[in-house]
PDB file of C-alpha atoms in Angstrom:
ATOM      1  CA  MET A   1      -0.136  -2.955 -26.616  1.00  0.00           C
ATOM      2  CA  THR A   2       3.526  -3.061 -27.599  1.00  0.00           C
ATOM      3  CA  VAL A   3       5.417   0.000 -28.856  1.00  0.00           C
ATOM      4  CA  GLY A   4       5.542  -1.717 -32.376  1.00  0.00           C
ATOM      5  CA  ASP A   5       1.566  -1.727 -32.280  1.00  0.00           C
ATOM      6  CA  VAL A   6       1.721   2.396 -31.442  1.00  0.00           C
ATOM      7  CA  ALA A   7       1.951   3.832 -34.785  1.00  0.00           C
ATOM      8  CA  SER A   8      -0.764   1.824 -36.454  1.00  0.00           C
ATOM      9  CA  THR A   9      -3.160   2.050 -33.562  1.00  0.00           C
ATOM     10  CA  ALA A  10      -2.593   6.088 -33.315  1.00  0.00           C
ATOM     11  CA  THR A  11      -3.254   6.153 -37.006  1.00  0.00           C
ATOM     12  CA  ALA A  12      -6.378   4.000 -36.870  1.00  0.00           C
ATOM     13  CA  LEU A  13      -7.689   5.747 -33.799  1.00  0.00           C
ATOM     14  CA  ARG A  14      -7.305   9.161 -35.380  1.00  0.00           C
ATOM     15  CA  SER A  15     -10.106   8.298 -37.693  1.00  0.00           C
ATOM     16  CA  PRO A  16     -13.285  10.561 -37.181  1.00  0.00           C
ATOM     17  CA  ALA A  17     -15.303   7.065 -37.369  1.00  0.00           C
ATOM     18  CA  VAL A  18     -13.904   5.326 -34.242  1.00  0.00           C
ATOM     19  CA  PRO A  19     -16.660   5.328 -31.489  1.00  0.00           C
ATOM     20  CA  ASP A  20     -16.065   6.948 -28.250  1.00  0.00           C
ATOM     21  CA  ASP A  21     -16.350   3.674 -26.316  1.00  0.00           C
ATOM     22  CA  LEU A  22     -13.895   2.109 -28.643  1.00  0.00           C
ATOM     23  CA  LEU A  23     -11.385   4.889 -27.769  1.00  0.00           C
ATOM     24  CA  LEU A  24     -12.228   4.756 -23.963  1.00  0.00           C
ATOM     25  CA  ASP A  25     -11.367   1.211 -24.454  1.00  0.00           C
ATOM     26  CA  THR A  26      -7.944   1.618 -25.796  1.00  0.00           C
ATOM     27  CA  LEU A  27      -7.430   3.980 -22.998  1.00  0.00           C
ATOM     28  CA  VAL A  28      -8.474   2.027 -20.186  1.00  0.00           C
ATOM     29  CA  HIS A  29      -6.527  -1.006 -21.298  1.00  0.00           C
ATOM     30  CA  ARG A  30      -3.274   0.647 -21.436  1.00  0.00           C
ATOM     31  CA  ARG A  31      -0.439  -0.652 -18.971  1.00  0.00           C
ATOM     32  CA  ARG A  32      -1.359  -0.728 -15.385  1.00  0.00           C
ATOM     33  CA  GLY A  33       0.026  -1.606 -12.212  1.00  0.00           C
ATOM     34  CA  SER A  34       3.692  -2.739 -12.223  1.00  0.00           C
ATOM     35  CA  ALA A  35       5.177  -0.345 -14.868  1.00  0.00           C
ATOM     36  CA  PRO A  36       8.979   0.275 -14.554  1.00  0.00           C
ATOM     37  CA  ARG A  37       9.616   3.427 -11.998  1.00  0.00           C
ATOM     38  CA  GLY A  38      10.560   6.583 -13.103  1.00  0.00           C
ATOM     39  CA  THR A  39       9.485   9.758 -14.574  1.00  0.00           C
ATOM     40  CA  TYR A  40      10.846   9.474 -18.019  1.00  0.00           C
ATOM     41  CA  ARG A  41       7.739   8.307 -19.841  1.00  0.00           C
ATOM     42  CA  MET A  42       5.504  11.353 -18.471  1.00  0.00           C
ATOM     43  CA  THR A  43       8.653  13.649 -18.971  1.00  0.00           C
ATOM     44  CA  ALA A  44       8.482  12.571 -22.514  1.00  0.00           C
ATOM     45  CA  LEU A  45       4.894  12.581 -23.140  1.00  0.00           C
ATOM     46  CA  CYS A  46       4.881  16.178 -21.691  1.00  0.00           C
ATOM     47  CA  ARG A  47       7.677  17.441 -24.029  1.00  0.00           C
ATOM     48  CA  ALA A  48       5.702  15.814 -27.078  1.00  0.00           C
ATOM     49  CA  LEU A  49       2.737  17.833 -25.786  1.00  0.00           C
ATOM     50  CA  GLY A  50       4.929  21.030 -25.930  1.00  0.00           C
ATOM     51  CA  ASP A  51       5.467  21.129 -21.918  1.00  0.00           C
ATOM     52  CA  PRO A  52       2.001  22.282 -21.013  1.00  0.00           C
ATOM     53  CA  GLN A  53       2.858  21.857 -17.122  1.00  0.00           C
ATOM     54  CA  ILE A  54       5.353  24.596 -17.376  1.00  0.00           C
ATOM     55  CA  GLY A  55       3.720  27.598 -15.935  1.00  0.00           C
ATOM     56  CA  MET A  56       0.574  25.865 -14.909  1.00  0.00           C
ATOM     57  CA  ARG A  57      -0.684  26.673 -11.314  1.00  0.00           C
ATOM     58  CA  ALA A  58      -1.390  23.609  -9.639  1.00  0.00           C
ATOM     59  CA  VAL A  59      -2.151  22.187  -5.870  1.00  0.00           C
ATOM     60  CA  ARG A  60      -0.759  18.489  -5.467  1.00  0.00           C
ATOM     61  CA  VAL A  61      -2.515  16.603  -2.844  1.00  0.00           C
ATOM     62  CA  VAL A  62      -0.930  13.643  -1.244  1.00  0.00           C
ATOM     63  CA  GLY A  63      -1.260  11.272   1.527  1.00  0.00           C
ATOM     64  CA  THR A  64      -2.970   7.952   2.417  1.00  0.00           C
ATOM     65  CA  GLY A  65      -6.631   8.817   3.126  1.00  0.00           C
ATOM     66  CA  GLY A  66      -8.959  11.998   2.358  1.00  0.00           C
ATOM     67  CA  LYS A  67      -7.364  13.258  -0.816  1.00  0.00           C
ATOM     68  CA  THR A  68     -10.306  13.322  -3.147  1.00  0.00           C
ATOM     69  CA  SER A  69     -12.276  15.283  -0.504  1.00  0.00           C
ATOM     70  CA  ILE A  70      -9.557  17.693   0.169  1.00  0.00           C
ATOM     71  CA  VAL A  71      -9.537  18.344  -3.744  1.00  0.00           C
ATOM     72  CA  ARG A  72     -13.068  18.845  -3.815  1.00  0.00           C
ATOM     73  CA  ILE A  73     -12.916  21.236  -1.035  1.00  0.00           C
ATOM     74  CA  ALA A  74      -9.868  23.337  -2.720  1.00  0.00           C
ATOM     75  CA  ALA A  75     -11.774  23.105  -5.904  1.00  0.00           C
ATOM     76  CA  SER A  76     -14.907  24.579  -4.304  1.00  0.00           C
ATOM     77  CA  LEU A  77     -13.006  27.236  -2.760  1.00  0.00           C
ATOM     78  CA  PHE A  78     -11.248  28.020  -6.281  1.00  0.00           C
ATOM     79  CA  GLN A  79     -14.732  28.205  -7.812  1.00  0.00           C
ATOM     80  CA  ALA A  80     -16.074  30.376  -5.128  1.00  0.00           C
ATOM     81  CA  LEU A  81     -13.081  32.672  -5.974  1.00  0.00           C
ATOM     82  CA  GLY A  82     -13.907  32.587  -9.755  1.00  0.00           C
ATOM     83  CA  VAL A  83     -10.600  30.667 -10.541  1.00  0.00           C
ATOM     84  CA  PRO A  84     -11.017  28.254 -13.354  1.00  0.00           C
ATOM     85  CA  CYS A  85     -10.113  24.819 -11.805  1.00  0.00           C
ATOM     86  CA  GLY A  86      -9.951  21.298 -12.982  1.00  0.00           C
ATOM     87  CA  GLU A  87      -9.715  18.156 -10.754  1.00  0.00           C
ATOM     88  CA  ALA A  88      -8.080  14.803 -11.300  1.00  0.00           C
ATOM     89  CA  THR A  89      -8.619  12.115  -8.879  1.00  0.00           C
ATOM     90  CA  SER A  90      -8.469   8.207  -8.622  1.00  0.00           C
ATOM     91  CA  PRO A  91      -9.368   5.450  -8.603  1.00  0.00           C
ATOM     92  CA  HIS A  92     -12.733   5.447 -10.827  1.00  0.00           C
ATOM     93  CA  LEU A  93     -15.412   3.512  -9.856  1.00  0.00           C
ATOM     94  CA  HIS A  94     -17.347   2.900 -13.308  1.00  0.00           C
ATOM     95  CA  ASP A  95     -15.471   4.765 -16.153  1.00  0.00           C
ATOM     96  CA  ALA A  96     -12.166   6.745 -16.504  1.00  0.00           C
ATOM     97  CA  ALA A  97     -14.369  10.019 -17.499  1.00  0.00           C
ATOM     98  CA  GLU A  98     -15.158  10.360 -13.720  1.00  0.00           C
ATOM     99  CA  ARG A  99     -11.659  10.994 -12.652  1.00  0.00           C
ATOM    100  CA  ILE A 100     -11.924  14.358 -14.319  1.00  0.00           C
ATOM    101  CA  ARG A 101     -14.049  17.443 -13.266  1.00  0.00           C
ATOM    102  CA  LEU A 102     -13.700  21.071 -14.894  1.00  0.00           C
ATOM    103  CA  ASP A 103     -15.035  23.715 -12.824  1.00  0.00           C
ATOM    104  CA  GLY A 104     -16.780  21.510 -10.628  1.00  0.00           C
ATOM    105  CA  ASP A 105     -18.772  19.681 -13.513  1.00  0.00           C
ATOM    106  CA  ALA A 106     -17.704  15.836 -14.288  1.00  0.00           C
ATOM    107  CA  VAL A 107     -16.443  15.599 -17.995  1.00  0.00           C
ATOM    108  CA  ARG A 108     -18.385  13.412 -20.233  1.00  0.00           C
ATOM    109  CA  PRO A 109     -16.878  10.087 -21.628  1.00  0.00           C
ATOM    110  CA  ALA A 110     -17.014  11.545 -25.290  1.00  0.00           C
ATOM    111  CA  GLN A 111     -14.914  14.547 -23.871  1.00  0.00           C
ATOM    112  CA  VAL A 112     -12.148  12.056 -22.600  1.00  0.00           C
ATOM    113  CA  ALA A 113     -12.502  10.152 -25.678  1.00  0.00           C
ATOM    114  CA  ALA A 114     -11.990  13.417 -27.872  1.00  0.00           C
ATOM    115  CA  ARG A 115      -8.926  14.028 -25.756  1.00  0.00           C
ATOM    116  CA  TRP A 116      -7.519  10.598 -25.694  1.00  0.00           C
ATOM    117  CA  GLN A 117      -7.702  10.983 -29.534  1.00  0.00           C
ATOM    118  CA  ASP A 118      -6.002  14.222 -29.424  1.00  0.00           C
ATOM    119  CA  LEU A 119      -2.918  12.852 -27.634  1.00  0.00           C
ATOM    120  CA  GLN A 120      -2.247   9.756 -29.875  1.00  0.00           C
ATOM    121  CA  ASP A 121       0.687  11.372 -31.752  1.00  0.00           C
ATOM    122  CA  ALA A 122       2.372  12.385 -28.262  1.00  0.00           C
ATOM    123  CA  VAL A 123       1.948   9.017 -26.763  1.00  0.00           C
ATOM    124  CA  ALA A 124       3.520   7.371 -29.803  1.00  0.00           C
ATOM    125  CA  VAL A 125       6.493  10.059 -29.940  1.00  0.00           C
ATOM    126  CA  ALA A 126       6.993   9.328 -26.087  1.00  0.00           C
ATOM    127  CA  GLU A 127       6.772   5.586 -26.532  1.00  0.00           C
ATOM    128  CA  THR A 128       9.128   5.477 -29.446  1.00  0.00           C
ATOM    129  CA  GLU A 129      11.678   7.867 -27.322  1.00  0.00           C
ATOM    130  CA  THR A 130      11.365   5.534 -24.250  1.00  0.00           C
ATOM    131  CA  GLY A 131      10.931   2.167 -25.573  1.00  0.00           C
ATOM    132  CA  GLN A 132       7.949   1.527 -23.265  1.00  0.00           C
ATOM    133  CA  THR A 133       4.350   1.945 -23.190  1.00  0.00           C
ATOM    134  CA  VAL A 134       2.995   5.111 -21.754  1.00  0.00           C
ATOM    135  CA  THR A 135       0.517   3.850 -18.866  1.00  0.00           C
ATOM    136  CA  PHE A 136      -3.064   4.349 -18.303  1.00  0.00           C
ATOM    137  CA  PHE A 137      -2.189   6.669 -15.245  1.00  0.00           C
ATOM    138  CA  GLU A 138       0.391   8.892 -17.409  1.00  0.00           C
ATOM    139  CA  ALA A 139      -2.298   9.035 -20.311  1.00  0.00           C
ATOM    140  CA  VAL A 140      -5.100  10.311 -17.963  1.00  0.00           C
ATOM    141  CA  THR A 141      -2.722  12.683 -16.239  1.00  0.00           C
ATOM    142  CA  ALA A 142      -1.650  14.115 -19.777  1.00  0.00           C
TER     143      ALA A 142
END
């Protein structure tokens, strides 16, 4: 998808008649792999969303192995303490929805499709601002 296609696609995707599987397909097939390096696309996307990351409490897990296990352990500890917790891990094996868990429960594909539909305007703004396509990873992270 090119930046020029974004406005018409975003308008079409906001239609309530678009099935969840089509919405998820447009998310999964966004640019992957060798996107230009930098945080400017994500910065523009967050700005278009009202900078929700400001003031958010988060634990970032990095390294070469065991990240998903550590995230699940940390999430379990937070849940045991009564702290609401979301998890985002990668990669997914079957569908994009399995990357995301809220309070220990996997989200349903319909939930991901609904949030992806909600993001369309912000994605269009970020892509217009940067002149580049927001990647799959950036969209899922947002």
